[in-house]
Amino acid sequence: MAEPLLSVRDLQTQFNTDDGVVTAVDHVSFDLAPREILGVVGESGSGKSVTSLSVLRLVANPGKIVGGQILWKGEDLLKKTEAQMRAIRGDDIAMIFQEPMTSLNPLYTVGNHIEEALALHQGLHGQAARERAIQALEEVGIREAPARYSSYPHQLSGGMRQRVMIAVALSCNPDLLIADEPTTALDVTVQARILDLMLRLRTEKEMAILLITHNMGIVAKLCDRVVVMHRGKIVEAATVNDIFAQPRHPYTRDLLKSIPTLDSAPKTRLATVQWHPTPQQDAHSNLVEVAPGHRVSAWVAGG
Ligand SMILES: Nc1ncnc2c1ncn2[C@@H]1O[C@H](COP(=O)(O)OP(=O)(O)O)[C@@H](O)[C@H]1O
Ligand SMILES: [Mg+2]
């Protein structure tokens, strides 16, 4: 592997609760190379979000990082001051979350959000900031960007809001995007488009992505490598091809069994998909080949 961009070593994050100490992240170690997409998978409560929040030192009380190192370009983020961390967040490492409505301020326009990031991290103001913001909206595939620039979050669809969040996150050209379940709240067709967008932007912007998901279909489509978390620990780490071809840990095998299939997709959402299989095709034609002879169901239609 090339010199890692991010190297997490023996990370331990705990919560002090009334019932005692909960170790949410238990000696977690992984590396992320420049431009690599690393998936972090695991069931709900396995420690994925706390791991990603720990990288940015955003774990809130009663949570606390109690051990390990987070080496960013060789420097330990756990030794930085809060002011240094503020400069790194957004500028070097950006993050997007599952539900963009909770990250967007309802009183701010789309343009306000991007311009705030540009002012904070790049010192851009006025006309220059406006032009850069509109360009950022175009980059994430928002049509009629100058008009959308003045929209408020509630005037946008879920998919559009997530595009805006990505535009805000990428407006400062970070080297790493942390995406925590970025498409979980979206319906399958919008999900596929957002994932295609992330793949395109990874190449165009030459950034790495730490992608948190519980969906192995998404892992198959996007990731280069994957780590599997279970009860705060990494139980398996492998390339995407290897994990589908020969999962080693029993828990990983269970995860692979729970890949969402066409049948389990919500019926109401399927009804909106413009996809009509011919008699020659069948329900398997949306499968993604992830390893020789091994296919997984990703989603029902392309973007
Ligand atoms: N605010 C909190 N207070 C107490 N425990 C928490 C808190 N947030 C997370 N945890 C603990 O950390 C574990 C991992 O949470 P999280 O990283 O959010 O899981 P995931 O993102 O994989 O669904 C939870 O199972 C819980 O035990
Ligand atoms: Mg989570």
PDB file of N, CA and C in Angstrom, residues 175-242:
ATOM      1  N   ASP A 175      -9.000  15.902   1.298  1.00  0.00           N
ATOM      2  CA  ASP A 175      -8.306  14.693   0.844  1.00  0.00           C
ATOM      3  C   ASP A 175      -9.041  13.435   1.273  1.00  0.00           C
ATOM      4  N   LEU A 176      -9.928  13.614   2.262  1.00  0.00           N
ATOM      5  CA  LEU A 176     -10.701  12.468   2.744  1.00  0.00           C
ATOM      6  C   LEU A 176     -12.145  12.892   2.993  1.00  0.00           C
ATOM      7  N   LEU A 177     -13.072  12.090   2.477  1.00  0.00           N
ATOM      8  CA  LEU A 177     -14.486  12.272   2.779  1.00  0.00           C
ATOM      9  C   LEU A 177     -14.932  11.096   3.641  1.00  0.00           C
ATOM     10  N   ILE A 178     -15.466  11.398   4.817  1.00  0.00           N
ATOM     11  CA  ILE A 178     -16.058  10.349   5.649  1.00  0.00           C
ATOM     12  C   ILE A 178     -17.558  10.404   5.411  1.00  0.00           C
ATOM     13  N   ALA A 179     -18.114   9.310   4.955  1.00  0.00           N
ATOM     14  CA  ALA A 179     -19.543   9.275   4.631  1.00  0.00           C
ATOM     15  C   ALA A 179     -20.209   8.206   5.492  1.00  0.00           C
ATOM     16  N   ASP A 180     -21.044   8.648   6.446  1.00  0.00           N
ATOM     17  CA  ASP A 180     -21.677   7.714   7.373  1.00  0.00           C
ATOM     18  C   ASP A 180     -23.087   7.396   6.882  1.00  0.00           C
ATOM     19  N   GLU A 181     -23.274   6.223   6.322  1.00  0.00           N
ATOM     20  CA  GLU A 181     -24.563   5.784   5.770  1.00  0.00           C
ATOM     21  C   GLU A 181     -25.170   6.882   4.879  1.00  0.00           C
ATOM     22  N   PRO A 182     -24.429   7.354   3.879  1.00  0.00           N
ATOM     23  CA  PRO A 182     -24.868   8.558   3.162  1.00  0.00           C
ATOM     24  C   PRO A 182     -26.137   8.374   2.342  1.00  0.00           C
ATOM     25  N   THR A 183     -26.509   7.137   2.055  1.00  0.00           N
ATOM     26  CA  THR A 183     -27.679   6.953   1.189  1.00  0.00           C
ATOM     27  C   THR A 183     -28.786   6.145   1.858  1.00  0.00           C
ATOM     28  N   THR A 184     -28.613   5.831   3.128  1.00  0.00           N
ATOM     29  CA  THR A 184     -29.575   4.949   3.802  1.00  0.00           C
ATOM     30  C   THR A 184     -30.985   5.522   3.818  1.00  0.00           C
ATOM     31  N   ALA A 185     -31.098   6.863   3.899  1.00  0.00           N
ATOM     32  CA  ALA A 185     -32.427   7.470   3.988  1.00  0.00           C
ATOM     33  C   ALA A 185     -33.069   7.684   2.615  1.00  0.00           C
ATOM     34  N   LEU A 186     -32.364   7.286   1.551  1.00  0.00           N
ATOM     35  CA  LEU A 186     -32.859   7.595   0.208  1.00  0.00           C
ATOM     36  C   LEU A 186     -33.445   6.360  -0.470  1.00  0.00           C
ATOM     37  N   ASP A 187     -34.343   6.574  -1.429  1.00  0.00           N
ATOM     38  CA  ASP A 187     -34.881   5.395  -2.107  1.00  0.00           C
ATOM     39  C   ASP A 187     -33.843   4.858  -3.101  1.00  0.00           C
ATOM     40  N   VAL A 188     -34.070   3.647  -3.563  1.00  0.00           N
ATOM     41  CA  VAL A 188     -33.004   2.909  -4.248  1.00  0.00           C
ATOM     42  C   VAL A 188     -32.458   3.582  -5.508  1.00  0.00           C
ATOM     43  N   THR A 189     -33.328   4.223  -6.283  1.00  0.00           N
ATOM     44  CA  THR A 189     -32.803   4.836  -7.510  1.00  0.00           C
ATOM     45  C   THR A 189     -31.956   6.055  -7.182  1.00  0.00           C
ATOM     46  N   VAL A 190     -32.411   6.841  -6.219  1.00  0.00           N
ATOM     47  CA  VAL A 190     -31.645   8.028  -5.814  1.00  0.00           C
ATOM     48  C   VAL A 190     -30.326   7.582  -5.175  1.00  0.00           C
ATOM     49  N   GLN A 191     -30.418   6.514  -4.398  1.00  0.00           N
ATOM     50  CA  GLN A 191     -29.231   5.939  -3.771  1.00  0.00           C
ATOM     51  C   GLN A 191     -28.170   5.600  -4.831  1.00  0.00           C
ATOM     52  N   ALA A 192     -28.597   4.943  -5.883  1.00  0.00           N
ATOM     53  CA  ALA A 192     -27.654   4.545  -6.937  1.00  0.00           C
ATOM     54  C   ALA A 192     -27.009   5.774  -7.576  1.00  0.00           C
ATOM     55  N   ARG A 193     -27.801   6.829  -7.780  1.00  0.00           N
ATOM     56  CA  ARG A 193     -27.239   8.040  -8.402  1.00  0.00           C
ATOM     57  C   ARG A 193     -26.222   8.704  -7.500  1.00  0.00           C
ATOM     58  N   ILE A 194     -26.527   8.750  -6.194  1.00  0.00           N
ATOM     59  CA  ILE A 194     -25.593   9.384  -5.250  1.00  0.00           C
ATOM     60  C   ILE A 194     -24.292   8.577  -5.179  1.00  0.00           C
ATOM     61  N   LEU A 195     -24.414   7.255  -5.220  1.00  0.00           N
ATOM     62  CA  LEU A 195     -23.207   6.424  -5.164  1.00  0.00           C
ATOM     63  C   LEU A 195     -22.371   6.601  -6.426  1.00  0.00           C
ATOM     64  N   ASP A 196     -23.039   6.697  -7.585  1.00  0.00           N
ATOM     65  CA  ASP A 196     -22.308   6.981  -8.833  1.00  0.00           C
ATOM     66  C   ASP A 196     -21.585   8.316  -8.738  1.00  0.00           C
ATOM     67  N   LEU A 197     -22.268   9.284  -8.149  1.00  0.00           N
ATOM     68  CA  LEU A 197     -21.670  10.612  -7.980  1.00  0.00           C
ATOM     69  C   LEU A 197     -20.408  10.519  -7.111  1.00  0.00           C
ATOM     70  N   MET A 198     -20.496   9.758  -6.031  1.00  0.00           N
ATOM     71  CA  MET A 198     -19.330   9.640  -5.147  1.00  0.00           C
ATOM     72  C   MET A 198     -18.160   8.982  -5.863  1.00  0.00           C
ATOM     73  N   LEU A 199     -18.460   7.974  -6.683  1.00  0.00           N
ATOM     74  CA  LEU A 199     -17.389   7.325  -7.451  1.00  0.00           C
ATOM     75  C   LEU A 199     -16.727   8.301  -8.422  1.00  0.00           C
ATOM     76  N   ARG A 200     -17.558   9.093  -9.100  1.00  0.00           N
ATOM     77  CA  ARG A 200     -17.024  10.068 -10.059  1.00  0.00           C
ATOM     78  C   ARG A 200     -16.174  11.112  -9.342  1.00  0.00           C
ATOM     79  N   LEU A 201     -16.686  11.600  -8.198  1.00  0.00           N
ATOM     80  CA  LEU A 201     -15.961  12.656  -7.486  1.00  0.00           C
ATOM     81  C   LEU A 201     -14.653  12.137  -6.883  1.00  0.00           C
ATOM     82  N   ARG A 202     -14.646  10.874  -6.482  1.00  0.00           N
ATOM     83  CA  ARG A 202     -13.405  10.303  -5.969  1.00  0.00           C
ATOM     84  C   ARG A 202     -12.301  10.436  -7.026  1.00  0.00           C
ATOM     85  N   THR A 203     -12.654  10.132  -8.282  1.00  0.00           N
ATOM     86  CA  THR A 203     -11.677  10.211  -9.369  1.00  0.00           C
ATOM     87  C   THR A 203     -11.338  11.661  -9.691  1.00  0.00           C
ATOM     88  N   GLU A 204     -12.378  12.494  -9.850  1.00  0.00           N
ATOM     89  CA  GLU A 204     -12.134  13.893 -10.237  1.00  0.00           C
ATOM     90  C   GLU A 204     -11.358  14.650  -9.172  1.00  0.00           C
ATOM     91  N   LYS A 205     -11.711  14.417  -7.908  1.00  0.00           N
ATOM     92  CA  LYS A 205     -11.120  15.196  -6.815  1.00  0.00           C
ATOM     93  C   LYS A 205      -9.927  14.492  -6.187  1.00  0.00           C
ATOM     94  N   GLU A 206      -9.662  13.264  -6.643  1.00  0.00           N
ATOM     95  CA  GLU A 206      -8.538  12.500  -6.096  1.00  0.00           C
ATOM     96  C   GLU A 206      -8.589  12.443  -4.579  1.00  0.00           C
ATOM     97  N   MET A 207      -9.763  12.079  -4.050  1.00  0.00           N
ATOM     98  CA  MET A 207      -9.854  11.997  -2.592  1.00  0.00           C
ATOM     99  C   MET A 207     -10.115  10.551  -2.178  1.00  0.00           C
ATOM    100  N   ALA A 208      -9.805  10.272  -0.922  1.00  0.00           N
ATOM    101  CA  ALA A 208     -10.122   8.972  -0.346  1.00  0.00           C
ATOM    102  C   ALA A 208     -11.502   9.065   0.303  1.00  0.00           C
ATOM    103  N   ILE A 209     -12.162   7.928   0.442  1.00  0.00           N
ATOM    104  CA  ILE A 209     -13.473   7.913   1.097  1.00  0.00           C
ATOM    105  C   ILE A 209     -13.494   6.798   2.150  1.00  0.00           C
ATOM    106  N   LEU A 210     -13.924   7.167   3.345  1.00  0.00           N
ATOM    107  CA  LEU A 210     -14.204   6.175   4.381  1.00  0.00           C
ATOM    108  C   LEU A 210     -15.718   6.032   4.392  1.00  0.00           C
ATOM    109  N   LEU A 211     -16.210   4.916   3.897  1.00  0.00           N
ATOM    110  CA  LEU A 211     -17.642   4.755   3.665  1.00  0.00           C
ATOM    111  C   LEU A 211     -18.245   3.790   4.678  1.00  0.00           C
ATOM    112  N   ILE A 212     -19.090   4.345   5.540  1.00  0.00           N
ATOM    113  CA  ILE A 212     -19.736   3.518   6.554  1.00  0.00           C
ATOM    114  C   ILE A 212     -21.093   3.078   6.038  1.00  0.00           C
ATOM    115  N   THR A 213     -21.343   1.785   6.110  1.00  0.00           N
ATOM    116  CA  THR A 213     -22.605   1.278   5.596  1.00  0.00           C
ATOM    117  C   THR A 213     -22.914  -0.059   6.243  1.00  0.00           C
ATOM    118  N   HIS A 214     -24.190  -0.458   6.225  1.00  0.00           N
ATOM    119  CA  HIS A 214     -24.484  -1.827   6.634  1.00  0.00           C
ATOM    120  C   HIS A 214     -24.900  -2.635   5.412  1.00  0.00           C
ATOM    121  N   ASN A 215     -24.737  -2.044   4.218  1.00  0.00           N
ATOM    122  CA  ASN A 215     -25.230  -2.637   2.978  1.00  0.00           C
ATOM    123  C   ASN A 215     -24.061  -3.204   2.163  1.00  0.00           C
ATOM    124  N   MET A 216     -23.973  -4.532   2.094  1.00  0.00           N
ATOM    125  CA  MET A 216     -22.861  -5.154   1.372  1.00  0.00           C
ATOM    126  C   MET A 216     -22.960  -4.929  -0.138  1.00  0.00           C
ATOM    127  N   GLY A 217     -24.150  -4.643  -0.640  1.00  0.00           N
ATOM    128  CA  GLY A 217     -24.300  -4.300  -2.048  1.00  0.00           C
ATOM    129  C   GLY A 217     -23.571  -3.009  -2.375  1.00  0.00           C
ATOM    130  N   ILE A 218     -23.644  -2.050  -1.461  1.00  0.00           N
ATOM    131  CA  ILE A 218     -22.945  -0.776  -1.639  1.00  0.00           C
ATOM    132  C   ILE A 218     -21.438  -0.994  -1.568  1.00  0.00           C
ATOM    133  N   VAL A 219     -21.024  -1.847  -0.649  1.00  0.00           N
ATOM    134  CA  VAL A 219     -19.601  -2.186  -0.557  1.00  0.00           C
ATOM    135  C   VAL A 219     -19.117  -2.748  -1.890  1.00  0.00           C
ATOM    136  N   ALA A 220     -19.895  -3.662  -2.467  1.00  0.00           N
ATOM    137  CA  ALA A 220     -19.511  -4.299  -3.722  1.00  0.00           C
ATOM    138  C   ALA A 220     -19.343  -3.273  -4.832  1.00  0.00           C
ATOM    139  N   LYS A 221     -20.222  -2.279  -4.838  1.00  0.00           N
ATOM    140  CA  LYS A 221     -20.191  -1.312  -5.931  1.00  0.00           C
ATOM    141  C   LYS A 221     -19.068  -0.278  -5.767  1.00  0.00           C
ATOM    142  N   LEU A 222     -18.813   0.142  -4.518  1.00  0.00           N
ATOM    143  CA  LEU A 222     -17.939   1.297  -4.347  1.00  0.00           C
ATOM    144  C   LEU A 222     -16.534   1.010  -3.823  1.00  0.00           C
ATOM    145  N   CYS A 223     -16.425   0.031  -2.941  1.00  0.00           N
ATOM    146  CA  CYS A 223     -15.208  -0.013  -2.119  1.00  0.00           C
ATOM    147  C   CYS A 223     -14.074  -0.797  -2.755  1.00  0.00           C
ATOM    148  N   ASP A 224     -12.857  -0.421  -2.370  1.00  0.00           N
ATOM    149  CA  ASP A 224     -11.664  -1.177  -2.738  1.00  0.00           C
ATOM    150  C   ASP A 224     -11.391  -2.249  -1.682  1.00  0.00           C
ATOM    151  N   ARG A 225     -11.478  -1.818  -0.432  1.00  0.00           N
ATOM    152  CA  ARG A 225     -11.257  -2.740   0.690  1.00  0.00           C
ATOM    153  C   ARG A 225     -12.353  -2.520   1.706  1.00  0.00           C
ATOM    154  N   VAL A 226     -12.445  -3.457   2.635  1.00  0.00           N
ATOM    155  CA  VAL A 226     -13.498  -3.351   3.635  1.00  0.00           C
ATOM    156  C   VAL A 226     -13.000  -3.875   4.982  1.00  0.00           C
ATOM    157  N   VAL A 227     -13.435  -3.227   6.060  1.00  0.00           N
ATOM    158  CA  VAL A 227     -13.235  -3.790   7.402  1.00  0.00           C
ATOM    159  C   VAL A 227     -14.614  -4.089   7.981  1.00  0.00           C
ATOM    160  N   VAL A 228     -14.702  -5.200   8.673  1.00  0.00           N
ATOM    161  CA  VAL A 228     -15.972  -5.634   9.261  1.00  0.00           C
ATOM    162  C   VAL A 228     -15.903  -5.414  10.760  1.00  0.00           C
ATOM    163  N   MET A 229     -16.862  -4.667  11.297  1.00  0.00           N
ATOM    164  CA  MET A 229     -16.891  -4.416  12.742  1.00  0.00           C
ATOM    165  C   MET A 229     -17.975  -5.239  13.415  1.00  0.00           C
ATOM    166  N   HIS A 230     -17.657  -5.692  14.601  1.00  0.00           N
ATOM    167  CA  HIS A 230     -18.618  -6.454  15.396  1.00  0.00           C
ATOM    168  C   HIS A 230     -18.324  -6.141  16.855  1.00  0.00           C
ATOM    169  N   ARG A 231     -19.318  -5.595  17.552  1.00  0.00           N
ATOM    170  CA  ARG A 231     -19.174  -5.233  18.957  1.00  0.00           C
ATOM    171  C   ARG A 231     -17.903  -4.435  19.233  1.00  0.00           C
ATOM    172  N   GLY A 232     -17.674  -3.418  18.416  1.00  0.00           N
ATOM    173  CA  GLY A 232     -16.575  -2.501  18.675  1.00  0.00           C
ATOM    174  C   GLY A 232     -15.221  -2.940  18.164  1.00  0.00           C
ATOM    175  N   LYS A 233     -15.142  -4.169  17.658  1.00  0.00           N
ATOM    176  CA  LYS A 233     -13.846  -4.666  17.179  1.00  0.00           C
ATOM    177  C   LYS A 233     -13.885  -4.899  15.668  1.00  0.00           C
ATOM    178  N   ILE A 234     -12.716  -4.801  15.041  1.00  0.00           N
ATOM    179  CA  ILE A 234     -12.630  -5.219  13.643  1.00  0.00           C
ATOM    180  C   ILE A 234     -12.377  -6.725  13.624  1.00  0.00           C
ATOM    181  N   VAL A 235     -13.324  -7.457  13.035  1.00  0.00           N
ATOM    182  CA  VAL A 235     -13.189  -8.914  13.045  1.00  0.00           C
ATOM    183  C   VAL A 235     -12.622  -9.433  11.727  1.00  0.00           C
ATOM    184  N   GLU A 236     -12.629  -8.600  10.678  1.00  0.00           N
ATOM    185  CA  GLU A 236     -12.074  -9.037   9.404  1.00  0.00           C
ATOM    186  C   GLU A 236     -11.744  -7.816   8.570  1.00  0.00           C
ATOM    187  N   ALA A 237     -10.637  -7.893   7.823  1.00  0.00           N
ATOM    188  CA  ALA A 237     -10.255  -6.824   6.906  1.00  0.00           C
ATOM    189  C   ALA A 237      -9.768  -7.482   5.630  1.00  0.00           C
ATOM    190  N   ALA A 238     -10.264  -7.049   4.488  1.00  0.00           N
ATOM    191  CA  ALA A 238      -9.913  -7.724   3.237  1.00  0.00           C
ATOM    192  C   ALA A 238     -10.231  -6.822   2.056  1.00  0.00           C
ATOM    193  N   THR A 239      -9.737  -7.209   0.876  1.00  0.00           N
ATOM    194  CA  THR A 239     -10.182  -6.527  -0.333  1.00  0.00           C
ATOM    195  C   THR A 239     -11.633  -6.941  -0.568  1.00  0.00           C
ATOM    196  N   VAL A 240     -12.328  -6.133  -1.361  1.00  0.00           N
ATOM    197  CA  VAL A 240     -13.739  -6.437  -1.606  1.00  0.00           C
ATOM    198  C   VAL A 240     -13.886  -7.780  -2.320  1.00  0.00           C
ATOM    199  N   ASN A 241     -13.022  -8.051  -3.295  1.00  0.00           N
ATOM    200  CA  ASN A 241     -13.103  -9.346  -3.985  1.00  0.00           C
ATOM    201  C   ASN A 241     -12.956 -10.502  -3.015  1.00  0.00           C
ATOM    202  N   ASP A 242     -11.974 -10.394  -2.123  1.00  0.00           N
ATOM    203  CA  ASP A 242     -11.719 -11.500  -1.188  1.00  0.00           C
ATOM    204  C   ASP A 242     -12.864 -11.697  -0.203  1.00  0.00           C
TER     205      ASP A 242
END
